[in-house]
CSV table of C-alpha atoms and ligand atoms in Angstrom, one decimal:
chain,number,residue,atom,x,y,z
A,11,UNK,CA,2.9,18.5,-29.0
A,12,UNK,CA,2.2,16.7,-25.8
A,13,UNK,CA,2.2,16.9,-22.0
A,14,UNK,CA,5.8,17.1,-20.9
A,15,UNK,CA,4.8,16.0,-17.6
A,16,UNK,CA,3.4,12.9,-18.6
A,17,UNK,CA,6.4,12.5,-20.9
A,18,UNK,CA,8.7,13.0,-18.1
A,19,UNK,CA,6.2,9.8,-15.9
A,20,UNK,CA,6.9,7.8,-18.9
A,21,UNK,CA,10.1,8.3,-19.3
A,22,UNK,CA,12.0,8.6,-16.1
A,23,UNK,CA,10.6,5.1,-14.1
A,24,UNK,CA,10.5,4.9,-10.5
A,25,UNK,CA,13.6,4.0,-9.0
A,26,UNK,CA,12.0,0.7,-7.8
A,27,UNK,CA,11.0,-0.4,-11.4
A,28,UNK,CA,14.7,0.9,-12.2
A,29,UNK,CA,16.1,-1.8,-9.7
A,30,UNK,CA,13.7,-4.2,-11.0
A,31,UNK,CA,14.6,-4.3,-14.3
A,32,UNK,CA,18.1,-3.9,-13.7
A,33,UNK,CA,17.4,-7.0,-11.2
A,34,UNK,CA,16.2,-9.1,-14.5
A,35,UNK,CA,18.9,-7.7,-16.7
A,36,UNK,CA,21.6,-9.1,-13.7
A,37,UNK,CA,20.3,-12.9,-13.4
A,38,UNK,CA,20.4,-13.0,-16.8
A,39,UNK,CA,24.3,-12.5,-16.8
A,40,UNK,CA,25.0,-14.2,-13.4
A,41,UNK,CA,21.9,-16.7,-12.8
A,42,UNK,CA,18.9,-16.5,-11.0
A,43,UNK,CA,20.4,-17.5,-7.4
A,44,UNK,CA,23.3,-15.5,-7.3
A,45,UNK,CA,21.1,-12.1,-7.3
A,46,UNK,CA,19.7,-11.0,-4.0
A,47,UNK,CA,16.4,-9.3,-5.4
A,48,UNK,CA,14.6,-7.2,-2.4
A,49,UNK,CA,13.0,-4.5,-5.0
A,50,UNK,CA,9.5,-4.9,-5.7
A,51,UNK,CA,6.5,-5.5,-3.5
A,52,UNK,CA,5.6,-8.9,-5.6
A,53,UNK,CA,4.0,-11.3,-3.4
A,54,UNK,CA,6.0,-14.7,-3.3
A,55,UNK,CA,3.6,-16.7,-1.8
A,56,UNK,CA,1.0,-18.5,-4.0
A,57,UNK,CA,-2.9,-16.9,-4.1
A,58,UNK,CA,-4.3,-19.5,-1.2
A,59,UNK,CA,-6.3,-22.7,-2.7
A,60,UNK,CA,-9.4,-20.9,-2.7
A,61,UNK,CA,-8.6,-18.4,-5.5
A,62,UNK,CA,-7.9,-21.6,-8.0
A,63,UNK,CA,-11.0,-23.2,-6.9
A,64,UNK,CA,-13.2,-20.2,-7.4
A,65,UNK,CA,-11.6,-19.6,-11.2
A,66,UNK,CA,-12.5,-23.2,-12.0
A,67,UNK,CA,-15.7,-22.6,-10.4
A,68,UNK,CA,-16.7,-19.8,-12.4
A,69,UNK,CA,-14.9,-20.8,-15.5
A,70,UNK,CA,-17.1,-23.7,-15.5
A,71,UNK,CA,-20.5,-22.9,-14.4
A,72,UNK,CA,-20.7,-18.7,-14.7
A,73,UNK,CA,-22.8,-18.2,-18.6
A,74,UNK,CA,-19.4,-17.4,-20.3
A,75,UNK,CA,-21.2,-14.2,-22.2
A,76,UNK,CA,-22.1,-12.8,-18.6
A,77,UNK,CA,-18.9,-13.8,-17.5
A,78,UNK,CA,-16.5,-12.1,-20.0
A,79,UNK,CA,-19.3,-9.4,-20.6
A,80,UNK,CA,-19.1,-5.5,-18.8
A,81,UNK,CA,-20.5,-5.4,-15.7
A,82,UNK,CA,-22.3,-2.0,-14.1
A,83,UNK,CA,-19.6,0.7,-13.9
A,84,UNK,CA,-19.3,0.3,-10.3
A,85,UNK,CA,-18.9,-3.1,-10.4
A,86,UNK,CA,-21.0,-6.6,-9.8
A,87,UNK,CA,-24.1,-5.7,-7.2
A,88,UNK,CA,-23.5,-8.9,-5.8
A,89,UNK,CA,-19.6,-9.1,-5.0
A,90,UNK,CA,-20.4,-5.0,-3.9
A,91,UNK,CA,-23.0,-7.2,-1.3
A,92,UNK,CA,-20.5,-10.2,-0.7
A,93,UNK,CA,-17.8,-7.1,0.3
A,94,UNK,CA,-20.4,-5.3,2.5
A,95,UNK,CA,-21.7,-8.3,4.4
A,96,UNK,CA,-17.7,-9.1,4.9
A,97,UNK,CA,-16.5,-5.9,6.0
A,98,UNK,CA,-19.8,-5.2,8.4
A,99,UNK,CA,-19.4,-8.6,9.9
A,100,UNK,CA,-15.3,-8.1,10.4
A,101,UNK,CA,-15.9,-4.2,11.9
A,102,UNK,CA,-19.4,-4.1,13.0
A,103,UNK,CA,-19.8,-1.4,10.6
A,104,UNK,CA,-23.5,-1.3,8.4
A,105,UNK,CA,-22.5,-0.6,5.2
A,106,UNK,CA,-24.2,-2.4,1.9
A,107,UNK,CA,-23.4,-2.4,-1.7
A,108,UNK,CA,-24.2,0.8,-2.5
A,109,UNK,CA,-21.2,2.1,-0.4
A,110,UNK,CA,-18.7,0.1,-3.0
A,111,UNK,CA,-17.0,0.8,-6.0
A,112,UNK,CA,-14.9,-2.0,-7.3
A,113,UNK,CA,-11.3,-1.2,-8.8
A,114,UNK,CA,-8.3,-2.3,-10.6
A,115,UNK,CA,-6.6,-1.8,-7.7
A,116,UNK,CA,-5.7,0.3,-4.8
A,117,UNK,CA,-3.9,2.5,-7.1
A,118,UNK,CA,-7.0,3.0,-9.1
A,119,UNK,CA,-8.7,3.2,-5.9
A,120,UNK,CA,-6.6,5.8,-4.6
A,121,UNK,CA,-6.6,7.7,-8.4
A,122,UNK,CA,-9.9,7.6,-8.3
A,123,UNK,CA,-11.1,8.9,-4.7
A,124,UNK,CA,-8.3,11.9,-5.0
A,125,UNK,CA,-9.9,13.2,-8.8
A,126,UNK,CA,-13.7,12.5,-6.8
A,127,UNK,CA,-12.3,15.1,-3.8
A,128,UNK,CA,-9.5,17.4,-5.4
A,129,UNK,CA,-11.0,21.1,-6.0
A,130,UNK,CA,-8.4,23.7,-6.9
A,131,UNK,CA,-6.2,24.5,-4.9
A,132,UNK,CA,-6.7,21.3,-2.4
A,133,UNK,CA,-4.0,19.6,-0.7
A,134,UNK,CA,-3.2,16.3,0.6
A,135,UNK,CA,-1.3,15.5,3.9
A,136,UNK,CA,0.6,11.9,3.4
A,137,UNK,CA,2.6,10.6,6.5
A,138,UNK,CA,6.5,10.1,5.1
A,139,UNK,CA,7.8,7.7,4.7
A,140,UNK,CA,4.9,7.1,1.7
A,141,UNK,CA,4.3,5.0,-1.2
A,142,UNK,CA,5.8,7.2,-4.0
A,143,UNK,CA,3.0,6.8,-6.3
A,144,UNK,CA,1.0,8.9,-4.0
A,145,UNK,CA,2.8,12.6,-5.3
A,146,UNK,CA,2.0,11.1,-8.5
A,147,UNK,CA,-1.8,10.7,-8.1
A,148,UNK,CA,-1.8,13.9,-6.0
A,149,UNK,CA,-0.3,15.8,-8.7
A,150,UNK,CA,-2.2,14.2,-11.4
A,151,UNK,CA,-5.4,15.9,-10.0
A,152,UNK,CA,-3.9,19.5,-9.8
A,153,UNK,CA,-3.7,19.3,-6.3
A,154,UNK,CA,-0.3,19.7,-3.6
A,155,UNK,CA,0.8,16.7,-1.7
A,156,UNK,CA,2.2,17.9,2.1
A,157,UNK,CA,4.4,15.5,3.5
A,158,UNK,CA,4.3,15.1,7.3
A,159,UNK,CA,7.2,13.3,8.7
A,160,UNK,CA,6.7,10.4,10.9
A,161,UNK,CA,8.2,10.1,14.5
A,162,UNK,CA,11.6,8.9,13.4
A,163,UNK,CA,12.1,7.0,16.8
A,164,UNK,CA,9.1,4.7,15.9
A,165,UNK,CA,7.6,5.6,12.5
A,166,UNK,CA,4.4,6.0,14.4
A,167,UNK,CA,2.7,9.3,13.5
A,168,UNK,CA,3.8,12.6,14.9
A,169,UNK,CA,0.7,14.1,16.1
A,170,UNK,CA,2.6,17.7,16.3
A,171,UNK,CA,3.4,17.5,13.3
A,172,UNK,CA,0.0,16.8,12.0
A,173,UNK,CA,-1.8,19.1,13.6
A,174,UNK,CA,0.7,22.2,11.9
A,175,UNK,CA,0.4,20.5,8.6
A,176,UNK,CA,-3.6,20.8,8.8
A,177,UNK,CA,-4.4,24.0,7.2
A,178,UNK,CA,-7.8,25.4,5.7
A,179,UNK,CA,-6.6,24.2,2.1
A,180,UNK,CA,-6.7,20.2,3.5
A,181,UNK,CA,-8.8,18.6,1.1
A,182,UNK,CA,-8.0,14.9,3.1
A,183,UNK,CA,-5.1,13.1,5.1
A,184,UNK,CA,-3.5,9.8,3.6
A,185,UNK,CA,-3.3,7.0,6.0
A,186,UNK,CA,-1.4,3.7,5.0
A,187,UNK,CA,-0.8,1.1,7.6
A,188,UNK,CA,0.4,-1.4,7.8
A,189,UNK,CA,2.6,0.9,6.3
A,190,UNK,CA,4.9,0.6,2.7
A,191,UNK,CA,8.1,0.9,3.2
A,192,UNK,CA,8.0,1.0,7.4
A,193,UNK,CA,5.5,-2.3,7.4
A,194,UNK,CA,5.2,-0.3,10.5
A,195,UNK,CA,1.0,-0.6,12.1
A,196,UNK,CA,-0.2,2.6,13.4
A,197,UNK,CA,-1.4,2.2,16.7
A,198,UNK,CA,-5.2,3.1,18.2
A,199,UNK,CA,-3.6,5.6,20.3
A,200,UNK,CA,-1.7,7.1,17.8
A,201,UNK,CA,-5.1,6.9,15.2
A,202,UNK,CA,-7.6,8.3,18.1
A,203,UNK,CA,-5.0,11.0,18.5
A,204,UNK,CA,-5.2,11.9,14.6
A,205,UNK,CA,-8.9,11.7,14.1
A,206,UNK,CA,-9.3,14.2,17.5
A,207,UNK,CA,-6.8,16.5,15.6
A,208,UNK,CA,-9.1,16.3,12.7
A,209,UNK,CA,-12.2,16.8,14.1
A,210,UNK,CA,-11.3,19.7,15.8
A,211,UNK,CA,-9.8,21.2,12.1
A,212,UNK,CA,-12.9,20.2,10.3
A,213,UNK,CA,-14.8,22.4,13.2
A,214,UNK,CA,-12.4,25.4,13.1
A,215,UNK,CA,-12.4,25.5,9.1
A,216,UNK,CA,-16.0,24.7,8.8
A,217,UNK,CA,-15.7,21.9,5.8
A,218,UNK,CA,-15.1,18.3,6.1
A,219,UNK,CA,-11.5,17.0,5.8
A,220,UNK,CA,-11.4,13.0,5.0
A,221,UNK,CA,-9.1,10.0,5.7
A,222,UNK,CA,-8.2,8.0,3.2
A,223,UNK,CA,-7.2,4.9,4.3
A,224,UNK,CA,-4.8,2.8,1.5
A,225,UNK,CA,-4.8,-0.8,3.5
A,226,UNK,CA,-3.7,-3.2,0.6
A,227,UNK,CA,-1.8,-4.7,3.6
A,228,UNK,CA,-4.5,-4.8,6.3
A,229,UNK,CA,-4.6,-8.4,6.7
A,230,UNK,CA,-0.7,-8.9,6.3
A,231,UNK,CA,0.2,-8.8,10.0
A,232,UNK,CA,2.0,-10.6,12.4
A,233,UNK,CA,1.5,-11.7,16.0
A,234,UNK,CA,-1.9,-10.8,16.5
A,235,UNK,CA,-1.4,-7.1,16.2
A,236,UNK,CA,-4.8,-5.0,15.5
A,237,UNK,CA,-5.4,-3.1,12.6
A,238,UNK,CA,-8.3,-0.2,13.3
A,239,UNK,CA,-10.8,-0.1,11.5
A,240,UNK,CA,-10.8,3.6,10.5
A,241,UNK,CA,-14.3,3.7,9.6
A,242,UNK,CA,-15.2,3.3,13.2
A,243,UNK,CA,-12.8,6.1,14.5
A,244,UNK,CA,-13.7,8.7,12.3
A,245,UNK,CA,-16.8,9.5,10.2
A,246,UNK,CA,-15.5,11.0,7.1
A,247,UNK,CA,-13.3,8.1,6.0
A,248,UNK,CA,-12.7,6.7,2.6
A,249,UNK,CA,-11.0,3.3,2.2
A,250,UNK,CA,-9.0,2.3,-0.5
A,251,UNK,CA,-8.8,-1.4,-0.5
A,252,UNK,CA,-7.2,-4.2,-2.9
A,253,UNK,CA,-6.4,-7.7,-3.6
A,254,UNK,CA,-3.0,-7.2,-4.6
A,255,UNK,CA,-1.5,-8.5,-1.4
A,256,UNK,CA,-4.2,-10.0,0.5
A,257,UNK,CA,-5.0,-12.9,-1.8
A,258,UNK,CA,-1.6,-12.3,-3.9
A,259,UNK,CA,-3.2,-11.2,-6.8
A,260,UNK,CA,-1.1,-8.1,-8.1
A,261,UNK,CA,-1.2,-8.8,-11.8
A,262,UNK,CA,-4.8,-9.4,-11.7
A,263,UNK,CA,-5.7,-5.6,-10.8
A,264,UNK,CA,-8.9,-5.9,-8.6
A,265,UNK,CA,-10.1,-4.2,-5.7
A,266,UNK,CA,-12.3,-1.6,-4.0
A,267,UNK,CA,-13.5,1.8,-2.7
A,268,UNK,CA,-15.2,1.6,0.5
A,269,UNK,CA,-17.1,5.5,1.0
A,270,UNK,CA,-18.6,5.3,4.8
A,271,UNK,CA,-22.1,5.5,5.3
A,272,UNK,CA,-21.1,8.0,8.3
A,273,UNK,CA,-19.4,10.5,5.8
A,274,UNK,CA,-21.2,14.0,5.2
A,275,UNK,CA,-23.2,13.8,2.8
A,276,UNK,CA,-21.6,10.2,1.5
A,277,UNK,CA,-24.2,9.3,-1.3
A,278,UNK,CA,-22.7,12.3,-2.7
A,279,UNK,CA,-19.2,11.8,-2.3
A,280,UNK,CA,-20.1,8.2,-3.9
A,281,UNK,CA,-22.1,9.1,-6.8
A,282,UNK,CA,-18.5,11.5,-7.2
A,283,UNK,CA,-16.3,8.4,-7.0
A,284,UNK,CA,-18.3,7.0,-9.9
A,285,UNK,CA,-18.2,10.2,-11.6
A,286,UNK,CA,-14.5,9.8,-11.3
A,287,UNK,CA,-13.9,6.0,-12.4
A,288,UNK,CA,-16.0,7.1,-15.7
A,289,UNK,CA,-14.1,10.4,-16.1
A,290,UNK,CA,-10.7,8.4,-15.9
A,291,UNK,CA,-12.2,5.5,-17.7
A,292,UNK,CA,-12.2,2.8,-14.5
A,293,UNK,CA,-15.2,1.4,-14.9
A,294,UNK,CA,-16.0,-2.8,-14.9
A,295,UNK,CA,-13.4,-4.2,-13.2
A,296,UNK,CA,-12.2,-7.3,-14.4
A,297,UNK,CA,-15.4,-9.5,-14.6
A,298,UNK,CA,-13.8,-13.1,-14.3
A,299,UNK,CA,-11.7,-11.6,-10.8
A,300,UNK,CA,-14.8,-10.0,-9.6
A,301,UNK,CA,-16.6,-13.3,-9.2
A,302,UNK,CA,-13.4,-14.8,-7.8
A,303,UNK,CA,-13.1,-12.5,-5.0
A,304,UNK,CA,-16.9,-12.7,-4.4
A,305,UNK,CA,-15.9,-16.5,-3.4
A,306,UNK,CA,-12.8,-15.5,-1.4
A,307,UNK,CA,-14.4,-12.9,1.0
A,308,UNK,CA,-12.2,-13.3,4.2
A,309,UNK,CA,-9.3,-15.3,2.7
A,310,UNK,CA,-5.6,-13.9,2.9
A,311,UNK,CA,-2.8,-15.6,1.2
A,312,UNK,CA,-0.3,-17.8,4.2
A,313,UNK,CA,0.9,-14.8,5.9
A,314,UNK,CA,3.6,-17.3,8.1
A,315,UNK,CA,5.4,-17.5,5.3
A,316,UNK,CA,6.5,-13.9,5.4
A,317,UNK,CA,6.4,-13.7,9.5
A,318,UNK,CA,8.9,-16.3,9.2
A,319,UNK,CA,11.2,-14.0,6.5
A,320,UNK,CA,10.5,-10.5,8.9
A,321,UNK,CA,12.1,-12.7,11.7
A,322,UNK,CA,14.9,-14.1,10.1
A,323,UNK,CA,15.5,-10.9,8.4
A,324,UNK,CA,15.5,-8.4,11.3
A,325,UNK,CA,17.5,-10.9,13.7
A,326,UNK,CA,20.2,-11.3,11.4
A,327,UNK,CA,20.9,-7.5,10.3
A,328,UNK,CA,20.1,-6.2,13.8
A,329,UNK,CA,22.9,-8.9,14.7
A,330,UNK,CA,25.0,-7.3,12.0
A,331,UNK,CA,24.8,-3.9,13.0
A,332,UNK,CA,22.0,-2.6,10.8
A,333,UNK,CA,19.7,-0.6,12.5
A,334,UNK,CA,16.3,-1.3,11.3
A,335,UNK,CA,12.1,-1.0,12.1
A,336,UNK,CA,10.6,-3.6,13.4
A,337,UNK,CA,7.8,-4.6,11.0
A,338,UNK,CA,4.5,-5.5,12.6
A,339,UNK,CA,3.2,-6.3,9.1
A,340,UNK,CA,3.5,-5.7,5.4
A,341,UNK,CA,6.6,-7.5,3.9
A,342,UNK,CA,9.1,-4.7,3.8
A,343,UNK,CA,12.0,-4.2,6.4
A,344,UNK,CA,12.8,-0.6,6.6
A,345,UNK,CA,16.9,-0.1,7.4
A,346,UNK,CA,18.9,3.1,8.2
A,347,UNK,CA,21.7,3.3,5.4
A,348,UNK,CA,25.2,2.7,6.5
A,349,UNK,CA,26.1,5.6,5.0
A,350,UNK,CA,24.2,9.3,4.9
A,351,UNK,CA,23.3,9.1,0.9
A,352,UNK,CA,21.3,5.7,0.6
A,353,UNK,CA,21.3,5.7,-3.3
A,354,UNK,CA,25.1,5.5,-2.7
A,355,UNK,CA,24.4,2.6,0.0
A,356,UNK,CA,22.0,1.2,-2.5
A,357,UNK,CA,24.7,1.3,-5.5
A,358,UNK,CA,27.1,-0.2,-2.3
A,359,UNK,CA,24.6,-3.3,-1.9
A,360,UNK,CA,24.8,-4.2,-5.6
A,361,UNK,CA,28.8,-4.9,-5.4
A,362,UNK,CA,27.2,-7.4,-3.2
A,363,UNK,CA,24.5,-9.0,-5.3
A,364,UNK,CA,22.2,-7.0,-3.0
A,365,UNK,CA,18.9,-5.0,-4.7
A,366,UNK,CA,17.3,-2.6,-1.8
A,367,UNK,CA,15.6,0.6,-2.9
A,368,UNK,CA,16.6,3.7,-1.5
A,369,UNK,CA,13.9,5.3,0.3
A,370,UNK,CA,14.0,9.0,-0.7
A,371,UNK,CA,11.8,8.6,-3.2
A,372,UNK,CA,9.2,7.6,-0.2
A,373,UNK,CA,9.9,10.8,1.3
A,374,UNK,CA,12.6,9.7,4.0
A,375,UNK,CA,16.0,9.9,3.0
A,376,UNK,CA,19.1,8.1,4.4
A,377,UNK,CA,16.9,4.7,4.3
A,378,UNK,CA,16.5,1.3,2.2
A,379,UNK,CA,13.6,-0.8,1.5
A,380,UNK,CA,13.9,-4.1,1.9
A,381,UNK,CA,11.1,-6.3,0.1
A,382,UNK,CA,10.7,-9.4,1.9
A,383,UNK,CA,8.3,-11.1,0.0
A,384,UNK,CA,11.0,-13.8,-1.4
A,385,UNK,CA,11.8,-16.9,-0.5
A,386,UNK,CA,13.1,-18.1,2.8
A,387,UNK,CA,15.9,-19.8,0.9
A,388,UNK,CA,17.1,-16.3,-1.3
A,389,UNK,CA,17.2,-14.6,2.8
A,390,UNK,CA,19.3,-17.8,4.0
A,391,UNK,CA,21.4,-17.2,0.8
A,392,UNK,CA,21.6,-13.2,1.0
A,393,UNK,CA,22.4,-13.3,4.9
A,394,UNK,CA,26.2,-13.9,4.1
A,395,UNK,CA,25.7,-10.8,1.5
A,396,UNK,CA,24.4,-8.5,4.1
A,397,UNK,CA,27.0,-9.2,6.5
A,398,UNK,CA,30.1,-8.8,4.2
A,399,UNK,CA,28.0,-5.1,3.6
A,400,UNK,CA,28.2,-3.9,6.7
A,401,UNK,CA,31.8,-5.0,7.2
A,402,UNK,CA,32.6,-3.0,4.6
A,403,UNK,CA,31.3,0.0,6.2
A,404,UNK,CA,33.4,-0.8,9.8
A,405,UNK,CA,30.3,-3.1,11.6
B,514,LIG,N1,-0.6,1.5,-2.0
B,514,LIG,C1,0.5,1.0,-1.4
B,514,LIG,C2,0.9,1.4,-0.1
B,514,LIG,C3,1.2,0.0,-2.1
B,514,LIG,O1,2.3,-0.6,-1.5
B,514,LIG,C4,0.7,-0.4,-3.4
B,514,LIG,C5,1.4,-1.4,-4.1
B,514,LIG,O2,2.5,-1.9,-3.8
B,514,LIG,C6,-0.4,0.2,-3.9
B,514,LIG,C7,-1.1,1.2,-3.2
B,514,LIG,C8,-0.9,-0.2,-5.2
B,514,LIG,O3,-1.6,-1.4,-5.1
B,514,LIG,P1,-2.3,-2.2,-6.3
B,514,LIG,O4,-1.3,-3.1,-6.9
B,514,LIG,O5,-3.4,-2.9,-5.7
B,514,LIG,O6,-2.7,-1.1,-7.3
């Protein structure tokens, strides 16, 4: 009668949506402060002044039909030009508007580049750990998602382990960094490495594999640390960009596809991407956000505020006996379980008031997630929490 698999997607949520709701269902017994909530990747800081400007802006002098009306399929020519001029002036890169396809998201982003690639029997190399949404979107396209384990000493990747992972069936490799849930930053070393390893696979197997880069946390990073620009290491890269975290906009659903102007044949591959927002109906982004961004071009949300959480955080449960990543951006803190099942360590944490997502589900088992985007105050308040935790466990 219908697709079991999708009824199994809609029926059995993701175990971060699980703590989420069972987050809501808690304050609503106990109260709001007494719940430590570190589930879900919701930005708390507000979208930076420019955002409100730009809505009154547009609300107030944008025609309202043209405004509220459909835009081309691919989105507004001139945000696609606003994003182009941006990006070439931030990465010396010459890309224009034509190399853009605006989103709802880097999850439609990423949906949409894997249908525009996937032929059957492709596969997809992601880097554990990995967002888990990623097997979903693989899947969805018929395709097999390999996971590649980190280097578990530093989360950076394991260049071995990529290279025997590479096969003849690699359609493309999935890059995220700043990474969710390490908020580790993949180093130039470590991405020159990679794209050498590619290179010489795309050679030996005589077809193009791509990087996809998923950087909704490129400009969330602390202490001066670089992000590459993966466009200018390797020729066939895709990026998968969004707003969600950058200007804090999650719940607005608007972002990008960035195909490089240095891919093989890339007018192809982009007329492909549109192909695939029409074939999975993401076409016209939201018009109103569109014009926002197109005003907000090199604006991030005040990234101190969660710099000044990563520090608190890691000093304290390093102090405690937690042993834990140190996050060069993103806002998650990645910690080893204080005991070998983390879904028992996460059930553990809630006798506590504390909510931290277990991390199998992102492909490395025996971690938790913490989600720092929260208040400096609910860490202050939590900090006595963490410590009574690892007490119990003998720290
Ligand atoms: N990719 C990663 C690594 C993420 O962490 C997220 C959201 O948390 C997404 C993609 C999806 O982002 P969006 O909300 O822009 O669709």
């Amino acid at each position: 009668m219908l697709s079991e698999k999708m009824l199994e997607l809609g029926t059995n949520r993701s175990v971060i949506r699980d703590l989420f709701e069972f987050a809501k269902e808690r304050k609503a017994e106990i109260g709001e402060d007494h719940v430590f909530d570190f589930s879900i990747g919701n930005p708390s800081v507000p979208a930076p002044q420019c955002v409100q400007e730009a809505i009154e802006e547009v609300v107030r002098d944008v025609d309202p039909v043209l405004l509220h009306g459909y835009t081309s399929a691919q989105g507004d020519a001139g945000l696609r030009q606003a994003i182009a001029g941006y990006v070439n002036g931030q990465h010396g890169t010459s890309l224009t508007a034509d190399n853009f396809y605006i989103t709802v998201g880097a999850a439609a982003s990423l949906s949409i580049t894997l249908k525009a690639l996937a032929e059957e029997g492709d596969e997809f190399i992601a880097f554990a750990p990995f967002f888990p949404e990623y097997r979903v979107f693989v899947e969805n396209t018929g395709s097999k998602l390999v996971v590649v384990n980190s280097d578990p000493h530093d989360f950076q990747i394991d260049q071995e382990a990529l290279a025997a992972a590479v096969t003849r069936h690699t359609k493309a490799v999935i890059l995220n960094s700043p990474n969710n849930p390490s908020g580790v930053v993949i180093h130039e070393e470590g991405i020159r490495q990679a794209c050498a390893t590619l290179e010489k696979k795309q050679k030996e197997y005589g077809h193009p594999i791509f990087l996809i880069t998923d950087e909704p946390y490129r400009e969330l990073v602390y202490d001066d640390v670089e992000v590459p620009y993966l466009m200018n290491y390797y020729d066939n890269t895709i990026v998968c960009y969004s707003y969600s975290k950058s200007l804090s906009l999650p719940g607005e659903r608007i972002g990008y596809i960035a195909v490089s102007d240095r891919a093989v044949q890339w007018q192809q591959i982009y007329a492909a991407v549109c192909g695939a927002g029409r074939s999975l109906g993401y076409v016209c982004a939201p018009s109103l956000f569109q014009q926002v961004v197109k005003r907000c071009q090199g604006q991030t949300a005040d990234v101190s505020v969660y710099k000044k959480n990563r520090d608190l955080l890691y000093q304290a449960l390093t102090e405690y006996g937690y042993r834990c990543i140190r996050p060069d951006g993103a806002f998650y803190l990645f910690v080893e379980s204080l005991e070998k099942d983390a879904s028992a360590f996460s059930e553990k944490a809630k006798e506590y008031e504390l909510l931290l997502v277990p991390a199998d589900s992102f492909g490395t088992p025996g971690f938790v997630r913490i989600s720092y985007c929260v208040s400096t105050e609910q860490i202050q308040n939590a900090l006595p929490a963490f410590q009574a935790l690892a007490q119990a466990y003998g720290k």
